[in-house]
CSV table of C-alpha atoms and ligand atoms in Angstrom, one decimal:
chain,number,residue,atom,x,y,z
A,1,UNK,CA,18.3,109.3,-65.6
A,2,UNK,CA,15.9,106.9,-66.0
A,3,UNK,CA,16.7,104.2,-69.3
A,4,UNK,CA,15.1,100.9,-70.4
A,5,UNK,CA,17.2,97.7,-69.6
A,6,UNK,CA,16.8,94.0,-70.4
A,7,UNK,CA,18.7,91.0,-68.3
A,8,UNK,CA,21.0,88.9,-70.2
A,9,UNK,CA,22.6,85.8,-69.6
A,10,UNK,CA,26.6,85.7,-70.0
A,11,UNK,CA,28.4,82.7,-68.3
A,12,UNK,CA,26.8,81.9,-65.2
A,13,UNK,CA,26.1,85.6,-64.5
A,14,UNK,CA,23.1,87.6,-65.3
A,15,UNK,CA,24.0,90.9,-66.2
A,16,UNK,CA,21.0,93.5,-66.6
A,17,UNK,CA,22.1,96.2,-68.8
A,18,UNK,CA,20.6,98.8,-71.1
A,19,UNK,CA,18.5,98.4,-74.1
A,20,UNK,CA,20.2,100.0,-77.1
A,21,UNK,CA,20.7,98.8,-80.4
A,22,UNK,CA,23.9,97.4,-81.1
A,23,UNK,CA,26.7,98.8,-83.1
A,24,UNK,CA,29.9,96.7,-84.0
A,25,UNK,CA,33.2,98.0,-83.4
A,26,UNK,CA,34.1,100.2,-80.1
A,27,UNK,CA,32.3,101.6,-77.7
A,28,UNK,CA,31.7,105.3,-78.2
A,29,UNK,CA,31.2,107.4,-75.0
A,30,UNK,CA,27.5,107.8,-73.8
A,31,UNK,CA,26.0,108.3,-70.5
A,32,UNK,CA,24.5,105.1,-70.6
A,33,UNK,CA,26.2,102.6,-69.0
A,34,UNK,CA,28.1,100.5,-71.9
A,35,UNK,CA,27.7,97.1,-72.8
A,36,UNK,CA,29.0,95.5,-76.0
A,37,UNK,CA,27.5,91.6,-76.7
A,38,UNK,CA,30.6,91.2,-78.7
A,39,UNK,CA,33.1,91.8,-76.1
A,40,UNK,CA,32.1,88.7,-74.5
A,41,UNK,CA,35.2,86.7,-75.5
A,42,UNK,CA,37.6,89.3,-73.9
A,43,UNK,CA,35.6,88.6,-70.3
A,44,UNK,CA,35.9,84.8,-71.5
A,45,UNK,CA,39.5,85.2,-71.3
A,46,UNK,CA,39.0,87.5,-68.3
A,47,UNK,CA,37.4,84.2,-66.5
A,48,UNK,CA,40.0,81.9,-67.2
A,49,UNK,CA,42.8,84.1,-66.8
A,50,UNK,CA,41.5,84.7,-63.3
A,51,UNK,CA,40.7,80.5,-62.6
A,52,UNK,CA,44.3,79.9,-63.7
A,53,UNK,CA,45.9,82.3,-61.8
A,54,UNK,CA,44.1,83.3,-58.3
A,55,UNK,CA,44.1,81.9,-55.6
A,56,UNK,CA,41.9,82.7,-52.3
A,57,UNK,CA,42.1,86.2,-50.6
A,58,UNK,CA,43.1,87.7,-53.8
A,59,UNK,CA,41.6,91.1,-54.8
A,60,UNK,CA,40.3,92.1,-58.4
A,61,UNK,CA,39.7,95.1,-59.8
A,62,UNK,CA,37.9,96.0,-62.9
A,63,UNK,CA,39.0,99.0,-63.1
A,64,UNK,CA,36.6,100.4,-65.8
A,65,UNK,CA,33.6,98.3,-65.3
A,66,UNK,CA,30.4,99.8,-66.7
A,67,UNK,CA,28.0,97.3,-65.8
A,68,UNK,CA,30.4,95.4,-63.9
A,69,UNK,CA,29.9,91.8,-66.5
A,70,UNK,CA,33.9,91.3,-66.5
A,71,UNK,CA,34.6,91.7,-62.8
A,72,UNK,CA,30.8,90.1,-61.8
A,73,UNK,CA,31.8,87.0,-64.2
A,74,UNK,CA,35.1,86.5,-61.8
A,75,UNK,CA,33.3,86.9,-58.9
A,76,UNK,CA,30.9,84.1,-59.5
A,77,UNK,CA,32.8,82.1,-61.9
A,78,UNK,CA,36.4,81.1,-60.1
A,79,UNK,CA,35.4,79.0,-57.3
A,80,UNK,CA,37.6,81.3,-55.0
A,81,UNK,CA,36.9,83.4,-52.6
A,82,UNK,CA,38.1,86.8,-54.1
A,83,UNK,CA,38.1,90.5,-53.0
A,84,UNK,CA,36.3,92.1,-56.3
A,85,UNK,CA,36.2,95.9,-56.8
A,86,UNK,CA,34.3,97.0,-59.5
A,87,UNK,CA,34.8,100.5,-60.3
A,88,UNK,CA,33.7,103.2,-62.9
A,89,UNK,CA,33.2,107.3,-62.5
A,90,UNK,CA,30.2,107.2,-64.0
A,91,UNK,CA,27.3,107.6,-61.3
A,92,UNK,CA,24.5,105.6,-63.3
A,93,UNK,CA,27.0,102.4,-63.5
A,94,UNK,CA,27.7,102.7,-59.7
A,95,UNK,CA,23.8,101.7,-59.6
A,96,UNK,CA,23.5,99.2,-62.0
A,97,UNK,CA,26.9,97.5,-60.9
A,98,UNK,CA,25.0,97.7,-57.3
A,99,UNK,CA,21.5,96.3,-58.6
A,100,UNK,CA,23.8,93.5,-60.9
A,101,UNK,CA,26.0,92.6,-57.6
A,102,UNK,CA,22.2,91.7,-55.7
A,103,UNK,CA,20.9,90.0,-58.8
A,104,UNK,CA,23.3,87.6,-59.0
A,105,UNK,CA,24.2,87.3,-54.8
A,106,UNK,CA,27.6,87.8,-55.7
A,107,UNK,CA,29.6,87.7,-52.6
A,108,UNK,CA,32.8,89.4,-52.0
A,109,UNK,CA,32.0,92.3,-54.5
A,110,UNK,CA,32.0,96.0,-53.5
A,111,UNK,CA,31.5,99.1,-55.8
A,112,UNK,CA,33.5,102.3,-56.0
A,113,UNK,CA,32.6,105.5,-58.2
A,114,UNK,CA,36.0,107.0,-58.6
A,115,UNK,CA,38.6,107.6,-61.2
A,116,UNK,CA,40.5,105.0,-61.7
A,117,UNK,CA,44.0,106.7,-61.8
A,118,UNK,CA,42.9,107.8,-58.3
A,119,UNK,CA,42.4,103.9,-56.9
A,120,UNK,CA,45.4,102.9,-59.0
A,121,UNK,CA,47.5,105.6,-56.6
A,122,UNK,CA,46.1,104.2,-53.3
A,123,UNK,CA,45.2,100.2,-54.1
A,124,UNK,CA,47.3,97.0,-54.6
A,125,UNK,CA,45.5,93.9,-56.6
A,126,UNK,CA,46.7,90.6,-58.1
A,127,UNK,CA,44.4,91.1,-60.9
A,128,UNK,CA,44.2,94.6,-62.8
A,129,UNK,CA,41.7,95.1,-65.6
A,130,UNK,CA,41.8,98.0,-67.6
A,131,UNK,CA,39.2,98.1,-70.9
A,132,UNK,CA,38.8,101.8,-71.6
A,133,UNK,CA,37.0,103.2,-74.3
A,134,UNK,CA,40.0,103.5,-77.3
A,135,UNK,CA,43.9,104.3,-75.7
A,136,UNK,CA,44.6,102.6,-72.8
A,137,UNK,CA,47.5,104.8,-72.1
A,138,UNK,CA,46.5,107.5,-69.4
A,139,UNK,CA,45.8,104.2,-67.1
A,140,UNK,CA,48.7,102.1,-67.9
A,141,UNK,CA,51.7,103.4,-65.6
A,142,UNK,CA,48.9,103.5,-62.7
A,143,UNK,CA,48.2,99.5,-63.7
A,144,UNK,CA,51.7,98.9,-63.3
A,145,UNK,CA,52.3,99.8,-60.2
A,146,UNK,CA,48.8,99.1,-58.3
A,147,UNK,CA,49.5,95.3,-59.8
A,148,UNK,CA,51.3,93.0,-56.7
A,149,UNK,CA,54.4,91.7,-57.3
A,150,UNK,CA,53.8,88.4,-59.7
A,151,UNK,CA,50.4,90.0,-60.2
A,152,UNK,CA,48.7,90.3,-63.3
A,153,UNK,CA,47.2,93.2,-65.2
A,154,UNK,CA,45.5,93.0,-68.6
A,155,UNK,CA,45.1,95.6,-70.8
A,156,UNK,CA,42.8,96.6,-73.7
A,157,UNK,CA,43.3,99.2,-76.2
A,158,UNK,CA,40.9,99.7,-79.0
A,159,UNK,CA,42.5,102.4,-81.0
A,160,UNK,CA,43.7,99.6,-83.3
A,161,UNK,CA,43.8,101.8,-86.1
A,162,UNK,CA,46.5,104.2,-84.4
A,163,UNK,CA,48.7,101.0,-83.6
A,164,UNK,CA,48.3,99.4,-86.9
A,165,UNK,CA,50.0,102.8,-88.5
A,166,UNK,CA,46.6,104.2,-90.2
A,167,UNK,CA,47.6,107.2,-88.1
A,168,UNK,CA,50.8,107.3,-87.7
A,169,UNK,CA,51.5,111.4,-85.6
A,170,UNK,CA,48.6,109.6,-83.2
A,171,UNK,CA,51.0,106.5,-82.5
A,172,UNK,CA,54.3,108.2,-82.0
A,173,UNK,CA,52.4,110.7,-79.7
A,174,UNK,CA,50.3,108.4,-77.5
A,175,UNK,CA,52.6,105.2,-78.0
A,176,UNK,CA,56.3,107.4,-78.5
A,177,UNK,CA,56.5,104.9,-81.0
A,178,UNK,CA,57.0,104.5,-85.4
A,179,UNK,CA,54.1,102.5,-86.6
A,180,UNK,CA,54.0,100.8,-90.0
A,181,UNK,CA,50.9,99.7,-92.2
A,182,UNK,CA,51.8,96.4,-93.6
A,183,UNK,CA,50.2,93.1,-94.2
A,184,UNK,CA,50.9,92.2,-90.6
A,185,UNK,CA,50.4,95.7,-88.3
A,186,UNK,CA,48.2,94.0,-86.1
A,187,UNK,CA,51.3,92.1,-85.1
A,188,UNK,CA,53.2,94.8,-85.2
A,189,UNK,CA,50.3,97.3,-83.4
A,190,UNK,CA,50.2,94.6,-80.5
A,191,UNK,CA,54.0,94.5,-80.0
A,192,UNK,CA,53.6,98.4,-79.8
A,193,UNK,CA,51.7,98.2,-77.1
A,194,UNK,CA,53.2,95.4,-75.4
A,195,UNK,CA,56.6,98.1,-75.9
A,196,UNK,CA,54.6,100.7,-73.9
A,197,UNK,CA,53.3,98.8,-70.9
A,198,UNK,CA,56.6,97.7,-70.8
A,199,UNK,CA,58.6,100.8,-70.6
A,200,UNK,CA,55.5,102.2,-68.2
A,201,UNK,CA,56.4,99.7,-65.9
A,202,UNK,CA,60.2,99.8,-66.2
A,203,UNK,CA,59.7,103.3,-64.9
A,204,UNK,CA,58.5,101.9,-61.7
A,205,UNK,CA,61.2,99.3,-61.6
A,206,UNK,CA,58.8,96.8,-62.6
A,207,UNK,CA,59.8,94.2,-65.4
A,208,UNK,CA,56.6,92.3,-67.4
A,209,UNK,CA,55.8,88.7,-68.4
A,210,UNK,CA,53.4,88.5,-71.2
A,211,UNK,CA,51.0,86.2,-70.1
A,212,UNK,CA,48.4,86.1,-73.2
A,213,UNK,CA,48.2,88.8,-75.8
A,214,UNK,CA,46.2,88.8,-78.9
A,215,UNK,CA,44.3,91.0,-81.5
A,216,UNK,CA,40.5,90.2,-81.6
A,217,UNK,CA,37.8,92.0,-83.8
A,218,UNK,CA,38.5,95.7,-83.0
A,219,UNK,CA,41.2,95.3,-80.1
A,220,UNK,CA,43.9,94.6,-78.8
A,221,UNK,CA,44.6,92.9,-75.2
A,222,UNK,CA,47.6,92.0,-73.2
A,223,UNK,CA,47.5,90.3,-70.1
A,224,UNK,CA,51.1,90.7,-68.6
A,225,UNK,CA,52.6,89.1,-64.9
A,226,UNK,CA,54.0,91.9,-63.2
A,227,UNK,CA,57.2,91.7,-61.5
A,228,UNK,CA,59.2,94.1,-58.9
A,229,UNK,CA,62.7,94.8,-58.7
A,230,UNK,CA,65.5,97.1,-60.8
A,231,UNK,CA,66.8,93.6,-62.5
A,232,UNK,CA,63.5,92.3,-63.7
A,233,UNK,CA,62.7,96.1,-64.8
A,234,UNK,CA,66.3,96.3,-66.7
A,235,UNK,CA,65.8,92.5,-68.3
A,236,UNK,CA,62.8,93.5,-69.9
A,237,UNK,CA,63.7,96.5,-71.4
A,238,UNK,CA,66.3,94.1,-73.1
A,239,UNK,CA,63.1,92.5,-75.3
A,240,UNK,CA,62.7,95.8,-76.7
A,241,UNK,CA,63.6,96.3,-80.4
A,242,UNK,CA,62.7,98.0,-83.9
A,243,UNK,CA,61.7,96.1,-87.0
A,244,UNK,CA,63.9,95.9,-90.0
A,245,UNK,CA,62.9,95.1,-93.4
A,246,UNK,CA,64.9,94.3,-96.3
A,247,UNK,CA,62.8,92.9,-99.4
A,248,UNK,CA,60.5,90.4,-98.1
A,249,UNK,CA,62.4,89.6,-95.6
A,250,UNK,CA,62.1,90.9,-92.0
A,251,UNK,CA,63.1,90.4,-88.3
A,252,UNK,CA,63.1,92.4,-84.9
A,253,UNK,CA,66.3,93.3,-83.7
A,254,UNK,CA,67.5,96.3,-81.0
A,255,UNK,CA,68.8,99.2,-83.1
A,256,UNK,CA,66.6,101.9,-85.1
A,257,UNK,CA,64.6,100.6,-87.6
A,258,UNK,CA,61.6,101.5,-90.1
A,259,UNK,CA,59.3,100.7,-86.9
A,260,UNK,CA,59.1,100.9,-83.1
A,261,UNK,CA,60.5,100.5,-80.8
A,262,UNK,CA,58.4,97.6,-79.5
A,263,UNK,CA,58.3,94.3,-78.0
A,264,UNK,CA,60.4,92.0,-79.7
A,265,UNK,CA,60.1,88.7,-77.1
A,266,UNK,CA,57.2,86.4,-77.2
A,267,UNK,CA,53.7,87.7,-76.1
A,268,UNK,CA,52.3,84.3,-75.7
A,269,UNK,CA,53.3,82.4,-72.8
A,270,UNK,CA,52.8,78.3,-73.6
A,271,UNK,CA,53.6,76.6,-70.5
A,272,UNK,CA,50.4,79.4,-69.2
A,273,UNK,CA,48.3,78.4,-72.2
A,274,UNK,CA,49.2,74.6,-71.5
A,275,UNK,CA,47.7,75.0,-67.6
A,276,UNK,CA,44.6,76.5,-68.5
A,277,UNK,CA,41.4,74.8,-68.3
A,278,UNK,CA,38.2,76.0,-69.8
A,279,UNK,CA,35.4,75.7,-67.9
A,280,UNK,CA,32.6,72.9,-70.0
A,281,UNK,CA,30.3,75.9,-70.5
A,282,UNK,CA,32.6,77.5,-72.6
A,283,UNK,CA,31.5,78.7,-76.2
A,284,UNK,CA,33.6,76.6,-78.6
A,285,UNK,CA,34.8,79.6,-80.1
A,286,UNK,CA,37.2,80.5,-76.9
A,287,UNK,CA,38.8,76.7,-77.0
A,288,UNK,CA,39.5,76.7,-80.8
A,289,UNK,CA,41.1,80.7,-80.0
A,290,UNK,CA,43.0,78.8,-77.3
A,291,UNK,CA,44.0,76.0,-79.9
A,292,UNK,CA,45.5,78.7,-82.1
A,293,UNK,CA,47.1,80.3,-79.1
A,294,UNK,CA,49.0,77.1,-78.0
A,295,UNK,CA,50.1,76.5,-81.6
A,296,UNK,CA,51.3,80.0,-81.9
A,297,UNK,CA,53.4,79.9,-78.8
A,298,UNK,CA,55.7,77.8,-80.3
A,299,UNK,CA,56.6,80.4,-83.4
A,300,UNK,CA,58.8,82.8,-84.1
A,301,UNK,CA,58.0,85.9,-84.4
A,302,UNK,CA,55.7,88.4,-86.9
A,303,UNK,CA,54.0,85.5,-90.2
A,304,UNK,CA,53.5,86.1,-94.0
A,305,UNK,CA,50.8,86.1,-95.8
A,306,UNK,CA,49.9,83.4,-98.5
A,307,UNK,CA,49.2,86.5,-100.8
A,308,UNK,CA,52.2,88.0,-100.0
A,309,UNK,CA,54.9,85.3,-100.5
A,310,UNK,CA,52.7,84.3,-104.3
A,311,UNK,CA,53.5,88.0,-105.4
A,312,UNK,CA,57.0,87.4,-104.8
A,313,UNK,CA,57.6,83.5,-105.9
A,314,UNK,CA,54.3,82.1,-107.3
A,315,UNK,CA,51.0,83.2,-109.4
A,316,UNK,CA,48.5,81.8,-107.2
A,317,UNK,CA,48.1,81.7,-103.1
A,318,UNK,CA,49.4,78.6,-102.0
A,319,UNK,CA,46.6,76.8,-100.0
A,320,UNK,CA,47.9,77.5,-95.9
A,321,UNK,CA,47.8,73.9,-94.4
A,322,UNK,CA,50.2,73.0,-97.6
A,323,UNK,CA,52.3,75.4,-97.3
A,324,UNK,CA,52.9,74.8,-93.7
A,325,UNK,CA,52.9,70.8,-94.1
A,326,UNK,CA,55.8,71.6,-96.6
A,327,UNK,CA,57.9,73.9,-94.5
A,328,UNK,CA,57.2,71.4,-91.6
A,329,UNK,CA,58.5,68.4,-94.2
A,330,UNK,CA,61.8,70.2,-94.2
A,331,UNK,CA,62.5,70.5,-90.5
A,332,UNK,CA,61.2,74.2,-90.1
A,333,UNK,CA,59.0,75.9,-87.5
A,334,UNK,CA,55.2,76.5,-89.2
A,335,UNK,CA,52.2,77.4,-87.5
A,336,UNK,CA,49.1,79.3,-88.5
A,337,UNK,CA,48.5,83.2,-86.7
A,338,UNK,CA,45.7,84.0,-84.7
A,339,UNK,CA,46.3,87.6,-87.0
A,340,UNK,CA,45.1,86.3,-89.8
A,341,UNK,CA,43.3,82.9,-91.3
A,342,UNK,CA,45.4,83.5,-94.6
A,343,UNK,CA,48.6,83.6,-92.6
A,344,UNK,CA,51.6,81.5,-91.6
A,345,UNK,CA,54.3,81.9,-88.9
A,346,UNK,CA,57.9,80.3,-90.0
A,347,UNK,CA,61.7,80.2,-88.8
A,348,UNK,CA,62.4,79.7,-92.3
A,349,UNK,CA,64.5,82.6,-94.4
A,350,UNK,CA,62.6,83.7,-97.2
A,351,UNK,CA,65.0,81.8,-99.8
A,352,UNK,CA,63.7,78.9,-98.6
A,353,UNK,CA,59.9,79.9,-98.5
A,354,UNK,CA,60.3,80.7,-102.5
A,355,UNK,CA,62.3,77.5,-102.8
A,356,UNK,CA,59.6,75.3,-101.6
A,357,UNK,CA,56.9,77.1,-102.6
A,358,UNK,CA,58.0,76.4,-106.4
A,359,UNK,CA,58.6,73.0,-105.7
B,401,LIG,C1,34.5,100.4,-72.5
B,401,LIG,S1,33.7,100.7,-71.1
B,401,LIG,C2,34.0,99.3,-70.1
B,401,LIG,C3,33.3,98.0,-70.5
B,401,LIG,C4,33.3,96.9,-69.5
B,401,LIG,N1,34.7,96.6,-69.0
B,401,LIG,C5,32.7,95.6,-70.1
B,401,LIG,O1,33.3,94.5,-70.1
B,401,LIG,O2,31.5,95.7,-70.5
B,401,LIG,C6,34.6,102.0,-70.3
B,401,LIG,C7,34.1,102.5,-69.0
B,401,LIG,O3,35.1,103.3,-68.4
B,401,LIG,C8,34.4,104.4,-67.6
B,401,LIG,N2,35.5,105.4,-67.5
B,401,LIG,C9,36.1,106.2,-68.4
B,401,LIG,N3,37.1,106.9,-67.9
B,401,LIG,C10,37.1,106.6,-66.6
B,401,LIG,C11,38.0,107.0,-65.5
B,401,LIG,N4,39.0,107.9,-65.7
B,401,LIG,N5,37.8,106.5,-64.2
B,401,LIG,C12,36.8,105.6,-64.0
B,401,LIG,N6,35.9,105.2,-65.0
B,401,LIG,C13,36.1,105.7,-66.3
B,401,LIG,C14,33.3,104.8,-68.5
B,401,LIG,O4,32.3,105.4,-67.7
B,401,LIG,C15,32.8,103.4,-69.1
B,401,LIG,O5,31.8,102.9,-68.3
């Protein structure tokens, strides 16, 4: 099959890859290799996830790779000497992974045309990626256990409309899990999947740290340490719960609610965010994501809305760096949401949110 391509520049790495016009949003399958410009902050984050936590001799694998940018960007952009596999079924990547390893002299990279459930069953890497096209779920209990002990697999799921509760049958089939559309599903939507990987890998007595998680344009990703053993397994099934909802008000908490059952523990890991360190080339728009990140980390969990909390108390939104400043005045937790930019994350009961918003 014979297609037209054009050489782009992502990073450090040059990545040739077909000429087709761009469409926002997912990928759709085609037997063209895919590549989506937009993506490129979720192989950002793959870069410095893989600086901060590699070390020589480790092995990669991008799992699903197309034309291999995320697993090539590794390979040449963390100093380390790594083991990279860069695998995907289709036949026509497996040649333009092989012409993009020579373009760019990138050493320690081999290719593999399989399906990836069939390495997960035979490999063991410190770094798992896993960016299918919509549900990550067929590959996620594979992930799990072909991920070393303290090793780390990231996930991406771009079926964000199934998580956020737009269809709901679709969630509690793929996810076995009670979706709800609400001001903040993404939240919720990520926590559901964060509940899945975790219950995948408690059936492998494997427990999971998340790492970094976050919603971005059309996805979701969660980038989880993996750990062995029947305690660690147990312990995180403990950060499971189901959300409850009583007026405004509404919290996470272990038995059967209007939603879940998902992860209820933190999905943002600061003393992780605090230790990594973008390389200078960097678009700004990763370190001010990684600004919002570090601020978040500190929060409890799921935010309001500045629309949401005027309905209730107040005619008009309050402007979001006052109402945080306020709640902060008056000893409470506030921070904005990467979510939303019209959002605010507080430890503060809803009494007193009305209380100082009239005020
Ligand atoms: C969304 S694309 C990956 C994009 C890529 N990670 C990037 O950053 O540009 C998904 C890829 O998975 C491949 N794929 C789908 N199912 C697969 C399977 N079961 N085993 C291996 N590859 C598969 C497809 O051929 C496609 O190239």
């Amino acid at each position: 099959m014979s297609f037209e391509t054009e050489v782009i520049n992502e990073g450090l790495t040059k990545i040739e890859v077909p000429r087709v016009e761009r469409l926002r949003g997912p990928g759709r399958k085609s037997r063209l290799p895919f590549f989506n410009p937009l993506m490129r902050t979720n192989r950002d984050v793959s870069v410095f996830v893989a600086l901060t936590v590699l070390s020589d001799g480790d092995k990669v694998l991008d799992g699903l790779a197309a034309t291999g940018a995320s697993g090539l960007r590794i390979a040449l952009e963390t100093k380390n000497e790594l083991a990279v596999t860069l695998n995907d079924r289709n036949p026509i990547c497996h040649d333009l992974i092989t012409r993009n390893i020579e373009r760019n002299r990138a050493k320690g990279c081999s290719v593999t045309c399989e399906d990836l459930n069939s390495l997960l069953s035979r490999g063991r890497f410190n770094l798992v990626d896993v960016d299918p096209f919509g549900t990550p779920v067929q590959f996620v209990e594979g992930a799990m256990r072909a991920t070393t002990n303290g090793g780390v697999a990231a996930i991406t799921a771009t079926d964000t409309a199934v998580l956020c509760g737009s269809r709901r049958r679709a969630c509690m089939r793929r996810y076995s899990s009670r979706p709800r559309r609400t001001d903040y599903c993404h939240e919720l939507g990520l926590r559901i999947l964060l509940g899945y990987i975790a219950r995948a890998a408690a059936r492998f007595d494997r427990g999971i740290e998340p790492l970094l998680c976050f919603s971005a344009d059309h996805y979701f990703r969660a980038i989880v340490r993996v750990r062995r053993g029947a305690r660690r397994a147990d312990s995180t099934l403990e950060k499971l719960g189901n959300l409850h909802v009583h007026g405004l008000g509404r919290e996470l908490i272990p038995e059967k609610g209007v939603a879940g059952p998902l992860w209820a523990d933190a999905f943002l890991d600061a003393a992780f965010l605090e230790s990594v360190k973008l390389p200078s080339y960097f678009p700004h728009k990763v370190s001010k994501l990684l600004e919002l990140w570090r601020e978040e980390a500190s929060s409890p969990p799921l935010f309001y809305t500045t629309g949401e909390v005027a309905r209730e108390f107040v005619s008009e939104p309050p402007a979001l760096d006052r109402i945080i400043g306020a709640l902060r005045d008056e000893g409470f937790v506030a921070t904005r949401t990467h979510f939303r930019p019209d959002a605010f994350k507080t430890n503060a009961d809803v009494e007193s949110i009305g209380r100082i918003l009239r005020t």
